Amino acid sequence: RDGFPFWQADEDGGVARKATISKVAEHLRRGKIVGWFQGKGEIGPRALGHRSILFDATIDGGKEYINSEVKKREFWRPFAPSVLESAMSEISDDHRASPYMLRAIPVRESYSPSIPSVVHLDGTSRLQTVNEHSPQLEMYCELLRQMGRLSGRPVLLNTSLNDSSGPIISSTAQA
């Protein structure tokens, strides 16, 4: 199948339009939580930009709010950020790509206070680097660029589009 092993056979949510990206970025900047459903569903251990719950990582208290009101899980459970690969040198001394949120990466002490919803108590974050040249993530990259223009940080809190009791959403009807 086209895209296997990275894409599931669930419903294709289509691609976000640029006008949608601007509206979503504005909502995020105002502290809104966004359910992001586009393209095909991913196969993998984390939300990678097609089936995600998104929040502005620069807003304090986001982790606690999403854990209690959206995901309905323990207060201490951390969230990971999506960040443009090109911005990694600003965030961490570890510049290696991390597209699947599988490594805890130290965040620079000078950067950490500006993304409070995604930095763990030990100063690390399970960053997902997003490659700007990936055609499957073109609109997600555009959203990260918009957030960078609006907040000064091309970073979003990104978690899977589900709650603690179910699988990741696989259709627009579920979304």
PDB file of C-alpha atoms in Angstrom:
ATOM      1  CA  ARG A   1       0.000   0.000   0.000  1.00  0.00           C
ATOM      2  CA  ASP A   2       1.095   3.543  -0.697  1.00  0.00           C
ATOM      3  CA  GLY A   3       2.979   4.961   2.281  1.00  0.00           C
ATOM      4  CA  PHE A   4       3.161   1.746   4.300  1.00  0.00           C
ATOM      5  CA  PRO A   5       4.571   1.269   6.940  1.00  0.00           C
ATOM      6  CA  PHE A   6       4.054   4.915   7.937  1.00  0.00           C
ATOM      7  CA  TRP A   7       0.331   5.257   7.165  1.00  0.00           C
ATOM      8  CA  GLN A   8      -2.650   3.240   8.331  1.00  0.00           C
ATOM      9  CA  ALA A   9      -5.561   2.274   6.107  1.00  0.00           C
ATOM     10  CA  ASP A  10      -7.998   4.562   7.949  1.00  0.00           C
ATOM     11  CA  GLU A  11      -9.799   7.560   6.459  1.00  0.00           C
ATOM     12  CA  ASP A  12      -7.724  10.217   4.711  1.00  0.00           C
ATOM     13  CA  GLY A  13      -8.611  13.551   6.311  1.00  0.00           C
ATOM     14  CA  GLY A  14      -7.350  15.587   3.374  1.00  0.00           C
ATOM     15  CA  VAL A  15      -4.865  18.422   3.626  1.00  0.00           C
ATOM     16  CA  ALA A  16      -5.417  21.637   5.545  1.00  0.00           C
ATOM     17  CA  ARG A  17      -5.599  24.818   3.463  1.00  0.00           C
ATOM     18  CA  LYS A  18      -3.369  27.826   4.149  1.00  0.00           C
ATOM     19  CA  ALA A  19      -6.382  29.891   5.280  1.00  0.00           C
ATOM     20  CA  THR A  20      -7.160  27.160   7.816  1.00  0.00           C
ATOM     21  CA  ILE A  21      -3.583  27.259   9.081  1.00  0.00           C
ATOM     22  CA  SER A  22      -3.837  30.975   9.892  1.00  0.00           C
ATOM     23  CA  LYS A  23      -7.128  30.492  11.754  1.00  0.00           C
ATOM     24  CA  VAL A  24      -5.789  27.510  13.699  1.00  0.00           C
ATOM     25  CA  ALA A  25      -2.641  29.435  14.677  1.00  0.00           C
ATOM     26  CA  GLU A  26      -4.760  32.346  15.920  1.00  0.00           C
ATOM     27  CA  HIS A  27      -6.968  30.000  17.974  1.00  0.00           C
ATOM     28  CA  LEU A  28      -3.908  28.305  19.461  1.00  0.00           C
ATOM     29  CA  ARG A  29      -2.341  31.638  20.321  1.00  0.00           C
ATOM     30  CA  ARG A  30      -5.525  32.587  22.214  1.00  0.00           C
ATOM     31  CA  GLY A  31      -5.155  29.459  24.366  1.00  0.00           C
ATOM     32  CA  LYS A  32      -7.603  27.227  22.510  1.00  0.00           C
ATOM     33  CA  ILE A  33      -7.063  23.485  22.199  1.00  0.00           C
ATOM     34  CA  VAL A  34      -7.216  22.180  18.627  1.00  0.00           C
ATOM     35  CA  GLY A  35      -8.029  18.697  17.353  1.00  0.00           C
ATOM     36  CA  TRP A  36      -5.831  18.270  14.269  1.00  0.00           C
ATOM     37  CA  PHE A  37      -7.027  15.658  11.771  1.00  0.00           C
ATOM     38  CA  GLN A  38      -5.447  15.629   8.326  1.00  0.00           C
ATOM     39  CA  GLY A  39      -4.014  13.167   5.848  1.00  0.00           C
ATOM     40  CA  LYS A  40      -3.742   9.479   6.594  1.00  0.00           C
ATOM     41  CA  GLY A  41      -3.417   8.018  10.068  1.00  0.00           C
ATOM     42  CA  GLU A  42       0.106   7.303  11.218  1.00  0.00           C
ATOM     43  CA  ILE A  43       1.556   4.065  12.451  1.00  0.00           C
ATOM     44  CA  GLY A  44       3.929   4.609  15.314  1.00  0.00           C
ATOM     45  CA  PRO A  45       4.260   5.225  19.024  1.00  0.00           C
ATOM     46  CA  ARG A  46       3.347   8.922  19.009  1.00  0.00           C
ATOM     47  CA  ALA A  47       1.215  11.673  17.461  1.00  0.00           C
ATOM     48  CA  LEU A  48       3.243  12.829  14.495  1.00  0.00           C
ATOM     49  CA  GLY A  49       1.206  15.675  13.043  1.00  0.00           C
ATOM     50  CA  HIS A  50      -1.775  13.981  11.406  1.00  0.00           C
ATOM     51  CA  ARG A  51      -3.929  12.894  14.383  1.00  0.00           C
ATOM     52  CA  SER A  52      -3.090  15.309  17.183  1.00  0.00           C
ATOM     53  CA  ILE A  53      -4.391  17.422  20.015  1.00  0.00           C
ATOM     54  CA  LEU A  54      -2.465  20.690  19.809  1.00  0.00           C
ATOM     55  CA  PHE A  55      -1.883  23.534  22.251  1.00  0.00           C
ATOM     56  CA  ASP A  56       0.416  26.567  22.331  1.00  0.00           C
ATOM     57  CA  ALA A  57       3.463  25.319  24.268  1.00  0.00           C
ATOM     58  CA  THR A  58       4.283  28.863  25.409  1.00  0.00           C
ATOM     59  CA  ILE A  59       1.162  29.048  27.596  1.00  0.00           C
ATOM     60  CA  ASP A  60       1.720  27.989  31.191  1.00  0.00           C
ATOM     61  CA  GLY A  61      -0.682  25.411  32.625  1.00  0.00           C
ATOM     62  CA  GLY A  62      -1.467  23.708  29.325  1.00  0.00           C
ATOM     63  CA  LYS A  63      -0.193  20.319  30.447  1.00  0.00           C
ATOM     64  CA  GLU A  64      -2.355  20.308  33.551  1.00  0.00           C
ATOM     65  CA  TYR A  65      -5.459  21.486  31.706  1.00  0.00           C
ATOM     66  CA  ILE A  66      -5.200  18.954  28.883  1.00  0.00           C
ATOM     67  CA  ASN A  67      -4.454  16.110  31.310  1.00  0.00           C
ATOM     68  CA  SER A  68      -7.486  16.876  33.482  1.00  0.00           C
ATOM     69  CA  GLU A  69     -10.065  18.116  30.972  1.00  0.00           C
ATOM     70  CA  VAL A  70      -9.200  16.481  27.653  1.00  0.00           C
ATOM     71  CA  LYS A  71      -7.103  13.351  28.086  1.00  0.00           C
ATOM     72  CA  LYS A  72      -8.593  12.553  31.531  1.00  0.00           C
ATOM     73  CA  ARG A  73      -5.355  11.123  32.865  1.00  0.00           C
ATOM     74  CA  GLU A  74      -2.922  11.635  35.737  1.00  0.00           C
ATOM     75  CA  PHE A  75      -1.797  15.225  36.339  1.00  0.00           C
ATOM     76  CA  TRP A  76       1.908  14.374  36.194  1.00  0.00           C
ATOM     77  CA  ARG A  77       1.894  12.809  32.712  1.00  0.00           C
ATOM     78  CA  PRO A  78       4.062  14.942  30.395  1.00  0.00           C
ATOM     79  CA  PHE A  79       3.452  16.078  26.839  1.00  0.00           C
ATOM     80  CA  ALA A  80       5.874  16.400  23.982  1.00  0.00           C
ATOM     81  CA  PRO A  81       6.413  19.317  21.651  1.00  0.00           C
ATOM     82  CA  SER A  82       6.611  19.367  17.897  1.00  0.00           C
ATOM     83  CA  VAL A  83       9.311  21.726  16.694  1.00  0.00           C
ATOM     84  CA  LEU A  84      10.701  22.611  13.307  1.00  0.00           C
ATOM     85  CA  GLU A  85      13.938  20.727  12.738  1.00  0.00           C
ATOM     86  CA  SER A  86      15.618  24.001  11.763  1.00  0.00           C
ATOM     87  CA  ALA A  87      14.887  25.441  15.240  1.00  0.00           C
ATOM     88  CA  MET A  88      16.573  22.641  17.205  1.00  0.00           C
ATOM     89  CA  SER A  89      19.787  24.609  17.649  1.00  0.00           C
ATOM     90  CA  GLU A  90      17.821  27.287  19.572  1.00  0.00           C
ATOM     91  CA  ILE A  91      16.173  24.747  21.884  1.00  0.00           C
ATOM     92  CA  SER A  92      18.885  22.231  22.689  1.00  0.00           C
ATOM     93  CA  ASP A  93      22.556  21.450  22.348  1.00  0.00           C
ATOM     94  CA  ASP A  94      21.416  18.094  20.946  1.00  0.00           C
ATOM     95  CA  HIS A  95      20.670  18.939  17.305  1.00  0.00           C
ATOM     96  CA  ARG A  96      19.925  15.417  16.093  1.00  0.00           C
ATOM     97  CA  ALA A  97      16.608  14.800  14.381  1.00  0.00           C
ATOM     98  CA  SER A  98      13.994  13.144  16.580  1.00  0.00           C
ATOM     99  CA  PRO A  99      10.925  12.574  14.382  1.00  0.00           C
ATOM    100  CA  TYR A 100       9.164  10.044  16.619  1.00  0.00           C
ATOM    101  CA  MET A 101       9.299  11.570  20.131  1.00  0.00           C
ATOM    102  CA  LEU A 102      11.354   8.656  21.417  1.00  0.00           C
ATOM    103  CA  ARG A 103      14.205  10.493  23.168  1.00  0.00           C
ATOM    104  CA  ALA A 104      14.215  12.792  26.187  1.00  0.00           C
ATOM    105  CA  ILE A 105      16.313  15.729  25.033  1.00  0.00           C
ATOM    106  CA  PRO A 106      17.705  18.401  27.395  1.00  0.00           C
ATOM    107  CA  VAL A 107      16.162  21.820  26.720  1.00  0.00           C
ATOM    108  CA  ARG A 108      18.432  24.844  27.118  1.00  0.00           C
ATOM    109  CA  GLU A 109      17.846  26.547  30.470  1.00  0.00           C
ATOM    110  CA  SER A 110      17.410  29.854  28.649  1.00  0.00           C
ATOM    111  CA  TYR A 111      14.671  28.390  26.379  1.00  0.00           C
ATOM    112  CA  SER A 112      12.853  26.210  28.904  1.00  0.00           C
ATOM    113  CA  PRO A 113      10.748  28.951  30.591  1.00  0.00           C
ATOM    114  CA  SER A 114       9.324  29.999  27.221  1.00  0.00           C
ATOM    115  CA  ILE A 115       7.694  26.573  26.569  1.00  0.00           C
ATOM    116  CA  PRO A 116       6.438  25.594  30.041  1.00  0.00           C
ATOM    117  CA  SER A 117       3.730  23.176  28.919  1.00  0.00           C
ATOM    118  CA  VAL A 118       6.218  20.752  27.354  1.00  0.00           C
ATOM    119  CA  VAL A 119       9.346  20.786  29.536  1.00  0.00           C
ATOM    120  CA  HIS A 120       9.553  18.074  32.192  1.00  0.00           C
ATOM    121  CA  LEU A 121      10.718  18.681  35.776  1.00  0.00           C
ATOM    122  CA  ASP A 122      14.187  17.382  34.878  1.00  0.00           C
ATOM    123  CA  GLY A 123      14.608  19.991  32.104  1.00  0.00           C
ATOM    124  CA  THR A 124      14.113  17.545  29.242  1.00  0.00           C
ATOM    125  CA  SER A 125      11.454  17.217  26.600  1.00  0.00           C
ATOM    126  CA  ARG A 126      10.494  14.348  24.303  1.00  0.00           C
ATOM    127  CA  LEU A 127      10.821  16.542  21.226  1.00  0.00           C
ATOM    128  CA  GLN A 128       9.446  15.650  17.822  1.00  0.00           C
ATOM    129  CA  THR A 129      11.471  17.362  15.148  1.00  0.00           C
ATOM    130  CA  VAL A 130       9.472  18.124  12.015  1.00  0.00           C
ATOM    131  CA  ASN A 131      11.387  18.129   8.751  1.00  0.00           C
ATOM    132  CA  GLU A 132      10.356  21.096   6.604  1.00  0.00           C
ATOM    133  CA  HIS A 133      11.023  19.083   3.443  1.00  0.00           C
ATOM    134  CA  SER A 134       8.559  16.290   4.225  1.00  0.00           C
ATOM    135  CA  PRO A 135       5.672  16.555   1.721  1.00  0.00           C
ATOM    136  CA  GLN A 136       3.359  14.659   4.115  1.00  0.00           C
ATOM    137  CA  LEU A 137       3.856  17.321   6.791  1.00  0.00           C
ATOM    138  CA  GLU A 138       3.845  20.457   4.633  1.00  0.00           C
ATOM    139  CA  MET A 139       0.803  22.035   6.301  1.00  0.00           C
ATOM    140  CA  TYR A 140       1.887  20.994   9.786  1.00  0.00           C
ATOM    141  CA  CYS A 141       5.226  22.717   9.124  1.00  0.00           C
ATOM    142  CA  GLU A 142       3.331  25.797   7.970  1.00  0.00           C
ATOM    143  CA  LEU A 143       1.378  25.758  11.237  1.00  0.00           C
ATOM    144  CA  LEU A 144       4.640  25.578  13.208  1.00  0.00           C
ATOM    145  CA  ARG A 145       6.050  28.478  11.154  1.00  0.00           C
ATOM    146  CA  GLN A 146       2.883  30.516  11.852  1.00  0.00           C
ATOM    147  CA  MET A 147       3.232  29.786  15.575  1.00  0.00           C
ATOM    148  CA  GLY A 148       6.828  30.942  15.374  1.00  0.00           C
ATOM    149  CA  ARG A 149       5.707  34.236  13.866  1.00  0.00           C
ATOM    150  CA  LEU A 150       2.919  34.721  16.443  1.00  0.00           C
ATOM    151  CA  SER A 151       4.653  33.531  19.628  1.00  0.00           C
ATOM    152  CA  GLY A 152       8.342  33.684  18.784  1.00  0.00           C
ATOM    153  CA  ARG A 153       8.545  29.895  19.228  1.00  0.00           C
ATOM    154  CA  PRO A 154       7.906  27.409  16.358  1.00  0.00           C
ATOM    155  CA  VAL A 155       6.770  24.852  18.936  1.00  0.00           C
ATOM    156  CA  LEU A 156       3.439  23.172  19.723  1.00  0.00           C
ATOM    157  CA  LEU A 157       2.339  20.820  22.466  1.00  0.00           C
ATOM    158  CA  ASN A 158       1.379  17.717  20.477  1.00  0.00           C
ATOM    159  CA  THR A 159      -0.369  14.634  21.820  1.00  0.00           C
ATOM    160  CA  SER A 160      -2.375  11.899  20.151  1.00  0.00           C
ATOM    161  CA  LEU A 161      -5.964  12.671  19.178  1.00  0.00           C
ATOM    162  CA  ASN A 162      -7.672  10.429  21.715  1.00  0.00           C
ATOM    163  CA  ASP A 163      -8.501  10.282  25.389  1.00  0.00           C
ATOM    164  CA  SER A 164      -7.052   7.902  27.935  1.00  0.00           C
ATOM    165  CA  SER A 165      -9.616   5.194  27.197  1.00  0.00           C
ATOM    166  CA  GLY A 166      -9.471   4.819  23.435  1.00  0.00           C
ATOM    167  CA  PRO A 167      -7.377   4.491  20.323  1.00  0.00           C
ATOM    168  CA  ILE A 168      -6.320   7.398  18.142  1.00  0.00           C
ATOM    169  CA  ILE A 169      -9.237   8.819  16.149  1.00  0.00           C
ATOM    170  CA  SER A 170      -9.381   7.280  12.673  1.00  0.00           C
ATOM    171  CA  SER A 171     -12.298   9.046  10.924  1.00  0.00           C
ATOM    172  CA  THR A 172     -13.745  12.525  10.504  1.00  0.00           C
ATOM    173  CA  ALA A 173     -16.958  11.291  12.160  1.00  0.00           C
ATOM    174  CA  GLN A 174     -15.000  10.363  15.300  1.00  0.00           C
ATOM    175  CA  ALA A 175     -13.030  13.615  15.175  1.00  0.00           C
TER     176      ALA A 175
END
